[in-house]
Short mmCIF file of N, CA and C in Angstrom, two decimals:
data_model
loop_
_atom_site.label_atom_id
_atom_site.label_comp_id
_atom_site.label_asym_id
_atom_site.label_seq_id
_atom_site.Cartn_x
_atom_site.Cartn_y
_atom_site.Cartn_z
N MET A 212 -9.90 14.31 -7.77
CA MET A 212 -9.48 12.93 -8.00
C MET A 212 -8.09 12.73 -7.41
N SER A 213 -7.91 11.66 -6.68
CA SER A 213 -6.61 11.38 -6.08
C SER A 213 -5.63 10.87 -7.14
N LYS A 214 -4.36 11.02 -6.84
CA LYS A 214 -3.30 10.52 -7.71
C LYS A 214 -3.14 9.02 -7.46
N ASN A 215 -2.35 8.40 -8.31
CA ASN A 215 -1.92 7.03 -8.06
C ASN A 215 -0.70 7.07 -7.16
N VAL A 216 -0.56 6.07 -6.32
CA VAL A 216 0.60 5.99 -5.44
C VAL A 216 1.89 5.96 -6.27
N GLN A 217 1.85 5.27 -7.37
CA GLN A 217 3.02 5.14 -8.24
C GLN A 217 3.58 6.51 -8.65
N GLU A 218 2.70 7.49 -8.85
CA GLU A 218 3.12 8.83 -9.26
C GLU A 218 3.96 9.52 -8.19
N CYS A 219 3.87 9.08 -6.96
CA CYS A 219 4.53 9.74 -5.84
C CYS A 219 5.78 9.02 -5.35
N LEU A 220 6.07 7.85 -5.89
CA LEU A 220 7.17 7.01 -5.38
C LEU A 220 8.54 7.66 -5.46
N MET A 221 8.85 8.24 -6.60
CA MET A 221 10.21 8.72 -6.84
C MET A 221 10.64 9.75 -5.80
N THR A 222 9.73 10.59 -5.38
CA THR A 222 10.05 11.61 -4.39
C THR A 222 10.64 11.00 -3.13
N TYR A 223 10.09 9.90 -2.69
CA TYR A 223 10.49 9.31 -1.42
C TYR A 223 11.62 8.30 -1.57
N TYR A 224 11.54 7.42 -2.56
CA TYR A 224 12.55 6.36 -2.71
C TYR A 224 13.86 6.91 -3.25
N LYS A 225 13.77 7.61 -4.34
CA LYS A 225 14.99 8.14 -4.95
C LYS A 225 15.34 9.52 -4.41
N GLY A 226 14.35 10.34 -4.21
CA GLY A 226 14.60 11.72 -3.77
C GLY A 226 15.04 11.83 -2.33
N LYS A 227 14.40 11.09 -1.45
CA LYS A 227 14.69 11.19 -0.01
C LYS A 227 15.42 9.98 0.54
N GLY A 228 15.65 8.97 -0.30
CA GLY A 228 16.40 7.79 0.11
C GLY A 228 15.71 6.94 1.16
N MET A 229 14.39 6.91 1.12
CA MET A 229 13.63 6.11 2.10
C MET A 229 13.57 4.65 1.65
N ASN A 230 13.32 3.78 2.61
CA ASN A 230 13.21 2.36 2.26
C ASN A 230 11.83 2.07 1.66
N CYS A 231 11.61 0.83 1.28
CA CYS A 231 10.39 0.44 0.57
C CYS A 231 9.12 0.68 1.41
N ALA A 232 9.17 0.37 2.68
CA ALA A 232 8.00 0.55 3.55
C ALA A 232 7.70 2.03 3.77
N GLU A 233 8.73 2.79 4.06
CA GLU A 233 8.56 4.24 4.25
C GLU A 233 8.04 4.90 2.98
N THR A 234 8.64 4.52 1.85
CA THR A 234 8.24 5.07 0.56
C THR A 234 6.78 4.80 0.25
N THR A 235 6.36 3.56 0.45
CA THR A 235 4.98 3.19 0.11
C THR A 235 3.99 3.93 1.00
N LEU A 236 4.26 3.99 2.29
CA LEU A 236 3.34 4.70 3.19
C LEU A 236 3.24 6.18 2.82
N LEU A 237 4.37 6.85 2.64
CA LEU A 237 4.32 8.28 2.35
C LEU A 237 3.78 8.58 0.95
N ALA A 238 4.07 7.71 -0.01
CA ALA A 238 3.51 7.91 -1.36
C ALA A 238 1.98 7.74 -1.32
N ALA A 239 1.49 6.75 -0.58
CA ALA A 239 0.04 6.56 -0.43
C ALA A 239 -0.56 7.75 0.33
N ASN A 240 0.12 8.22 1.34
CA ASN A 240 -0.34 9.38 2.10
C ASN A 240 -0.54 10.57 1.17
N GLU A 241 0.43 10.81 0.32
CA GLU A 241 0.34 11.93 -0.62
C GLU A 241 -0.74 11.69 -1.66
N ALA A 242 -0.75 10.52 -2.27
CA ALA A 242 -1.68 10.22 -3.36
C ALA A 242 -3.13 10.23 -2.89
N TRP A 243 -3.38 9.67 -1.73
CA TRP A 243 -4.75 9.51 -1.25
C TRP A 243 -5.18 10.60 -0.26
N ASN A 244 -4.32 11.59 -0.03
CA ASN A 244 -4.62 12.69 0.89
C ASN A 244 -5.05 12.18 2.27
N LEU A 245 -4.26 11.27 2.82
CA LEU A 245 -4.59 10.66 4.10
C LEU A 245 -4.31 11.57 5.30
N GLU A 246 -3.39 12.51 5.12
CA GLU A 246 -3.00 13.44 6.19
C GLU A 246 -2.37 12.73 7.38
N ILE A 247 -1.58 11.71 7.09
CA ILE A 247 -0.81 11.03 8.13
C ILE A 247 0.30 11.98 8.57
N PRO A 248 0.49 12.17 9.87
CA PRO A 248 1.58 13.03 10.32
C PRO A 248 2.92 12.54 9.75
N GLU A 249 3.71 13.47 9.21
CA GLU A 249 4.93 13.08 8.49
C GLU A 249 5.91 12.27 9.33
N ASP A 250 6.00 12.56 10.63
CA ASP A 250 6.96 11.80 11.44
C ASP A 250 6.50 10.37 11.71
N SER A 251 5.27 10.03 11.31
CA SER A 251 4.80 8.65 11.44
C SER A 251 5.60 7.69 10.58
N VAL A 252 6.33 8.22 9.62
CA VAL A 252 7.16 7.37 8.77
C VAL A 252 8.18 6.60 9.61
N LYS A 253 8.53 7.13 10.77
CA LYS A 253 9.47 6.44 11.65
C LYS A 253 8.96 5.06 12.04
N LEU A 254 7.67 4.89 12.10
CA LEU A 254 7.07 3.60 12.46
C LEU A 254 7.38 2.53 11.42
N MET A 255 7.67 2.94 10.19
CA MET A 255 7.89 1.99 9.10
C MET A 255 9.36 1.65 8.90
N GLY A 256 10.25 2.33 9.57
CA GLY A 256 11.69 2.15 9.35
C GLY A 256 12.16 0.72 9.43
N GLY A 257 11.67 -0.05 10.37
CA GLY A 257 12.13 -1.42 10.56
C GLY A 257 11.50 -2.44 9.64
N PHE A 258 10.57 -2.00 8.78
CA PHE A 258 9.90 -2.94 7.89
C PHE A 258 10.60 -3.09 6.54
N GLY A 259 11.58 -2.23 6.26
CA GLY A 259 12.31 -2.31 4.99
C GLY A 259 13.12 -3.60 4.92
N GLY A 260 13.36 -4.04 3.70
CA GLY A 260 14.15 -5.26 3.50
C GLY A 260 13.49 -6.49 4.09
N GLY A 261 12.17 -6.51 4.04
CA GLY A 261 11.45 -7.66 4.60
C GLY A 261 11.70 -7.78 6.09
N MET A 262 11.57 -6.64 6.79
CA MET A 262 11.82 -6.56 8.24
C MET A 262 13.27 -6.91 8.55
N GLY A 263 14.14 -6.54 7.60
CA GLY A 263 15.57 -6.77 7.78
C GLY A 263 15.98 -8.22 7.67
N SER A 264 15.03 -9.09 7.28
CA SER A 264 15.34 -10.52 7.25
C SER A 264 14.90 -11.20 5.95
N GLY A 265 14.47 -10.40 4.97
CA GLY A 265 14.06 -10.96 3.69
C GLY A 265 12.66 -11.54 3.68
N ASN A 266 11.92 -11.36 4.76
CA ASN A 266 10.55 -11.87 4.82
C ASN A 266 9.60 -10.93 4.07
N VAL A 267 8.39 -10.72 4.55
CA VAL A 267 7.39 -9.94 3.82
C VAL A 267 7.96 -8.59 3.39
N CYS A 268 7.87 -8.32 2.10
CA CYS A 268 8.40 -7.09 1.50
C CYS A 268 7.86 -5.85 2.22
N GLY A 269 8.74 -4.92 2.48
CA GLY A 269 8.36 -3.69 3.16
C GLY A 269 7.34 -2.87 2.39
N ALA A 270 7.36 -2.95 1.07
CA ALA A 270 6.35 -2.22 0.28
C ALA A 270 4.95 -2.76 0.58
N ILE A 271 4.85 -4.05 0.80
CA ILE A 271 3.56 -4.63 1.19
C ILE A 271 3.17 -4.13 2.57
N SER A 272 4.11 -4.12 3.50
CA SER A 272 3.83 -3.64 4.85
C SER A 272 3.43 -2.17 4.84
N GLY A 273 4.12 -1.36 4.05
CA GLY A 273 3.77 0.06 3.94
C GLY A 273 2.39 0.24 3.37
N GLY A 274 2.03 -0.60 2.39
CA GLY A 274 0.69 -0.55 1.82
C GLY A 274 -0.38 -0.94 2.82
N ILE A 275 -0.09 -1.94 3.62
CA ILE A 275 -1.04 -2.36 4.66
C ILE A 275 -1.23 -1.24 5.68
N ALA A 276 -0.14 -0.57 6.03
CA ALA A 276 -0.24 0.56 6.97
C ALA A 276 -1.13 1.66 6.39
N ALA A 277 -0.97 1.95 5.10
CA ALA A 277 -1.79 2.99 4.46
C ALA A 277 -3.26 2.57 4.40
N LEU A 278 -3.52 1.33 4.02
CA LEU A 278 -4.90 0.84 4.00
C LEU A 278 -5.51 0.90 5.41
N SER A 279 -4.73 0.54 6.40
CA SER A 279 -5.21 0.57 7.79
C SER A 279 -5.57 1.99 8.20
N TYR A 280 -4.68 2.92 7.89
CA TYR A 280 -4.95 4.32 8.26
C TYR A 280 -6.24 4.82 7.62
N ARG A 281 -6.47 4.40 6.40
CA ARG A 281 -7.65 4.85 5.66
C ARG A 281 -8.93 4.14 6.10
N PHE A 282 -8.87 2.84 6.41
CA PHE A 282 -10.10 2.08 6.59
C PHE A 282 -10.40 1.61 8.01
N VAL A 283 -9.48 1.75 8.97
CA VAL A 283 -9.80 1.37 10.35
C VAL A 283 -10.72 2.45 10.94
N LYS A 284 -11.82 1.97 11.50
CA LYS A 284 -12.76 2.91 12.12
C LYS A 284 -12.34 3.24 13.55
N GLU A 285 -12.18 2.24 14.38
CA GLU A 285 -11.71 2.41 15.76
C GLU A 285 -10.48 1.55 16.00
N THR A 286 -10.63 0.26 15.71
CA THR A 286 -9.53 -0.70 15.85
C THR A 286 -9.61 -1.67 14.68
N GLY A 287 -8.54 -2.41 14.48
CA GLY A 287 -8.54 -3.42 13.42
C GLY A 287 -9.62 -4.47 13.63
N HIS A 288 -9.82 -4.86 14.89
CA HIS A 288 -10.84 -5.87 15.20
C HIS A 288 -12.25 -5.39 14.87
N LYS A 289 -12.44 -4.10 14.87
CA LYS A 289 -13.76 -3.54 14.58
C LYS A 289 -13.88 -3.06 13.14
N SER A 290 -12.96 -3.51 12.29
CA SER A 290 -12.94 -3.08 10.89
C SER A 290 -12.79 -4.29 9.97
N PRO A 291 -13.82 -5.15 9.89
CA PRO A 291 -13.70 -6.38 9.11
C PRO A 291 -13.42 -6.14 7.63
N GLU A 292 -13.94 -5.05 7.08
CA GLU A 292 -13.67 -4.78 5.67
C GLU A 292 -12.19 -4.53 5.43
N LEU A 293 -11.48 -3.95 6.39
CA LEU A 293 -10.04 -3.74 6.25
C LEU A 293 -9.32 -5.06 6.01
N MET A 294 -9.62 -6.05 6.82
CA MET A 294 -8.92 -7.33 6.70
C MET A 294 -9.21 -7.99 5.34
N ARG A 295 -10.38 -7.76 4.82
CA ARG A 295 -10.70 -8.28 3.48
C ARG A 295 -9.83 -7.57 2.44
N TYR A 296 -9.67 -6.25 2.56
CA TYR A 296 -8.84 -5.50 1.61
C TYR A 296 -7.37 -5.93 1.74
N VAL A 297 -6.91 -6.12 2.96
CA VAL A 297 -5.53 -6.55 3.18
C VAL A 297 -5.30 -7.93 2.57
N ARG A 298 -6.23 -8.83 2.80
CA ARG A 298 -6.12 -10.19 2.25
C ARG A 298 -6.09 -10.14 0.72
N GLU A 299 -6.97 -9.34 0.12
CA GLU A 299 -6.99 -9.21 -1.34
C GLU A 299 -5.66 -8.65 -1.85
N TYR A 300 -5.13 -7.67 -1.15
CA TYR A 300 -3.86 -7.04 -1.52
C TYR A 300 -2.71 -8.05 -1.48
N VAL A 301 -2.57 -8.73 -0.36
CA VAL A 301 -1.47 -9.69 -0.20
C VAL A 301 -1.60 -10.85 -1.19
N LEU A 302 -2.79 -11.39 -1.34
CA LEU A 302 -2.98 -12.49 -2.28
C LEU A 302 -2.76 -12.06 -3.73
N SER A 303 -3.13 -10.82 -4.05
CA SER A 303 -2.91 -10.30 -5.40
C SER A 303 -1.42 -10.13 -5.69
N VAL A 304 -0.67 -9.64 -4.71
CA VAL A 304 0.78 -9.52 -4.89
C VAL A 304 1.37 -10.91 -5.09
N GLN A 305 0.97 -11.85 -4.25
CA GLN A 305 1.47 -13.22 -4.35
C GLN A 305 1.19 -13.80 -5.75
N LYS A 306 -0.03 -13.61 -6.22
CA LYS A 306 -0.42 -14.16 -7.52
C LYS A 306 0.32 -13.48 -8.67
N GLU A 307 0.38 -12.15 -8.65
CA GLU A 307 0.95 -11.42 -9.78
C GLU A 307 2.47 -11.41 -9.80
N MET A 308 3.09 -11.50 -8.61
CA MET A 308 4.55 -11.39 -8.56
C MET A 308 5.25 -12.68 -8.17
N GLY A 309 4.48 -13.68 -7.76
CA GLY A 309 5.05 -14.97 -7.45
C GLY A 309 5.52 -15.15 -6.02
N SER A 310 5.53 -14.09 -5.24
CA SER A 310 5.96 -14.16 -3.84
C SER A 310 5.59 -12.85 -3.15
N ILE A 311 5.57 -12.90 -1.83
CA ILE A 311 5.42 -11.67 -1.04
C ILE A 311 6.70 -11.38 -0.25
N ASN A 312 7.68 -12.26 -0.37
CA ASN A 312 8.90 -12.15 0.42
C ASN A 312 9.98 -11.36 -0.31
N CYS A 313 10.59 -10.46 0.42
CA CYS A 313 11.63 -9.60 -0.09
C CYS A 313 12.74 -10.39 -0.79
N ARG A 314 13.21 -11.44 -0.15
CA ARG A 314 14.34 -12.19 -0.74
C ARG A 314 14.01 -12.74 -2.11
N ASP A 315 12.78 -13.22 -2.30
CA ASP A 315 12.36 -13.76 -3.60
C ASP A 315 12.14 -12.64 -4.62
N LEU A 316 11.47 -11.58 -4.18
CA LEU A 316 11.19 -10.46 -5.08
C LEU A 316 12.48 -9.77 -5.51
N HIS A 317 13.43 -9.68 -4.60
CA HIS A 317 14.71 -9.03 -4.90
C HIS A 317 15.42 -9.78 -6.03
N ILE A 318 15.41 -11.09 -5.97
CA ILE A 318 16.05 -11.91 -7.01
C ILE A 318 15.37 -11.68 -8.36
N GLN A 319 14.06 -11.61 -8.37
CA GLN A 319 13.30 -11.48 -9.62
C GLN A 319 13.30 -10.07 -10.20
N TYR A 320 13.20 -9.06 -9.35
CA TYR A 320 12.89 -7.71 -9.85
C TYR A 320 13.95 -6.64 -9.60
N ALA A 321 14.78 -6.79 -8.59
CA ALA A 321 15.74 -5.73 -8.26
C ALA A 321 16.87 -5.69 -9.28
N THR A 322 17.36 -4.48 -9.53
CA THR A 322 18.52 -4.31 -10.40
C THR A 322 19.54 -3.45 -9.66
N ALA A 323 20.78 -3.51 -10.09
CA ALA A 323 21.83 -2.71 -9.46
C ALA A 323 21.53 -1.22 -9.60
N GLU A 324 21.00 -0.84 -10.76
CA GLU A 324 20.73 0.58 -11.01
C GLU A 324 19.50 1.08 -10.26
N GLU A 325 18.42 0.32 -10.35
CA GLU A 325 17.14 0.76 -9.77
C GLU A 325 16.92 0.26 -8.34
N LYS A 326 17.72 -0.67 -7.90
CA LYS A 326 17.55 -1.34 -6.60
C LYS A 326 16.14 -1.93 -6.55
N CYS A 327 15.36 -1.61 -5.54
CA CYS A 327 14.02 -2.20 -5.40
C CYS A 327 12.91 -1.34 -6.00
N TYR A 328 13.26 -0.29 -6.68
CA TYR A 328 12.24 0.63 -7.21
C TYR A 328 11.20 -0.08 -8.08
N LEU A 329 11.64 -0.94 -8.98
CA LEU A 329 10.71 -1.62 -9.88
C LEU A 329 9.78 -2.57 -9.13
N THR A 330 10.29 -3.17 -8.07
CA THR A 330 9.46 -4.03 -7.22
C THR A 330 8.38 -3.21 -6.54
N ILE A 331 8.79 -2.11 -5.94
CA ILE A 331 7.84 -1.23 -5.25
C ILE A 331 6.79 -0.72 -6.23
N GLU A 332 7.24 -0.35 -7.40
CA GLU A 332 6.32 0.16 -8.43
C GLU A 332 5.24 -0.87 -8.77
N GLN A 333 5.62 -2.12 -8.92
CA GLN A 333 4.64 -3.17 -9.23
C GLN A 333 3.68 -3.39 -8.06
N ILE A 334 4.21 -3.38 -6.86
CA ILE A 334 3.38 -3.61 -5.67
C ILE A 334 2.38 -2.48 -5.48
N VAL A 335 2.79 -1.23 -5.69
CA VAL A 335 1.84 -0.13 -5.48
C VAL A 335 0.79 -0.05 -6.57
N LYS A 336 1.06 -0.59 -7.75
CA LYS A 336 0.01 -0.69 -8.76
C LYS A 336 -1.13 -1.56 -8.23
N ILE A 337 -0.76 -2.66 -7.60
CA ILE A 337 -1.75 -3.55 -7.00
C ILE A 337 -2.45 -2.85 -5.84
N LEU A 338 -1.68 -2.16 -5.02
CA LEU A 338 -2.24 -1.40 -3.89
C LEU A 338 -3.29 -0.40 -4.38
N ASP A 339 -2.97 0.33 -5.42
CA ASP A 339 -3.92 1.31 -5.97
C ASP A 339 -5.20 0.64 -6.46
N GLN A 340 -5.07 -0.53 -7.09
CA GLN A 340 -6.26 -1.25 -7.56
C GLN A 340 -7.16 -1.63 -6.39
N ILE A 341 -6.56 -2.14 -5.32
CA ILE A 341 -7.33 -2.53 -4.14
C ILE A 341 -7.98 -1.31 -3.50
N TYR A 342 -7.22 -0.24 -3.38
CA TYR A 342 -7.74 0.99 -2.78
C TYR A 342 -8.93 1.54 -3.57
N LYS A 343 -8.78 1.62 -4.86
CA LYS A 343 -9.86 2.18 -5.69
C LYS A 343 -11.10 1.30 -5.63
N ALA A 344 -10.92 -0.01 -5.65
CA ALA A 344 -12.06 -0.92 -5.54
C ALA A 344 -12.75 -0.77 -4.19
N ALA A 345 -11.96 -0.63 -3.13
CA ALA A 345 -12.53 -0.46 -1.79
C ALA A 345 -13.30 0.85 -1.68
N CYS A 346 -12.75 1.92 -2.20
CA CYS A 346 -13.44 3.22 -2.16
C CYS A 346 -14.74 3.17 -2.96
N TYR A 347 -14.69 2.52 -4.10
CA TYR A 347 -15.89 2.38 -4.94
C TYR A 347 -16.96 1.59 -4.18
N GLU A 348 -16.54 0.50 -3.56
CA GLU A 348 -17.47 -0.34 -2.81
C GLU A 348 -18.09 0.44 -1.65
N LEU A 349 -17.26 1.14 -0.90
CA LEU A 349 -17.77 1.90 0.25
C LEU A 349 -18.66 3.05 -0.20
N ASN A 350 -18.34 3.68 -1.29
CA ASN A 350 -19.16 4.77 -1.81
C ASN A 350 -20.53 4.24 -2.22
N ASN A 351 -20.56 3.08 -2.87
CA ASN A 351 -21.84 2.48 -3.26
C ASN A 351 -22.66 2.08 -2.04
N GLU A 352 -22.00 1.56 -1.00
CA GLU A 352 -22.72 1.21 0.23
C GLU A 352 -23.34 2.45 0.86
N ASN A 353 -22.59 3.56 0.88
CA ASN A 353 -23.11 4.79 1.47
C ASN A 353 -24.26 5.35 0.65
N ILE A 354 -24.19 5.24 -0.67
CA ILE A 354 -25.28 5.70 -1.53
C ILE A 354 -26.53 4.88 -1.25
N GLN A 355 -26.37 3.56 -1.08
CA GLN A 355 -27.52 2.69 -0.83
C GLN A 355 -28.14 3.00 0.54
N LYS A 356 -27.30 3.32 1.52
CA LYS A 356 -27.82 3.66 2.85
C LYS A 356 -28.64 4.93 2.82
N ASP A 357 -28.23 5.88 1.97
CA ASP A 357 -28.90 7.18 1.88
C ASP A 357 -30.13 7.15 0.99
N ALA A 358 -30.30 6.09 0.22
CA ALA A 358 -31.44 6.01 -0.71
C ALA A 358 -32.74 5.84 0.07
N PRO A 359 -33.82 6.42 -0.46
CA PRO A 359 -35.11 6.31 0.25
C PRO A 359 -35.66 4.89 0.24
#
């Protein structure tokens, strides 16, 4: 059984000082056993702080990167279920947290002591829900395909 992404956050955010996008990708990599090459975290560096401009939260971007790595078959265009999972993820964050933008989330959830940790923690709870539902759905589809 895989871990929850939330269980792996502290290692990367507090332990290694990574930003929200880097933390989310590497925590998902560890939790879901994705086997993403460790230096791939460099790809997420510019997504922290809402791409440095307060726009879409880097934790959301890191989660989308992890979902993509797990569910893209060849390309994004050839993986329609991925876009459905991404849409569910983003809309769920919007609904549960009131925004997907770093500047708004920072005002609501960040603290001087924890910085963005609590925000990331809430976002990855949603990410884990989407991931588990997607895996369950895909597993059921595979079982139905194999049935006589």
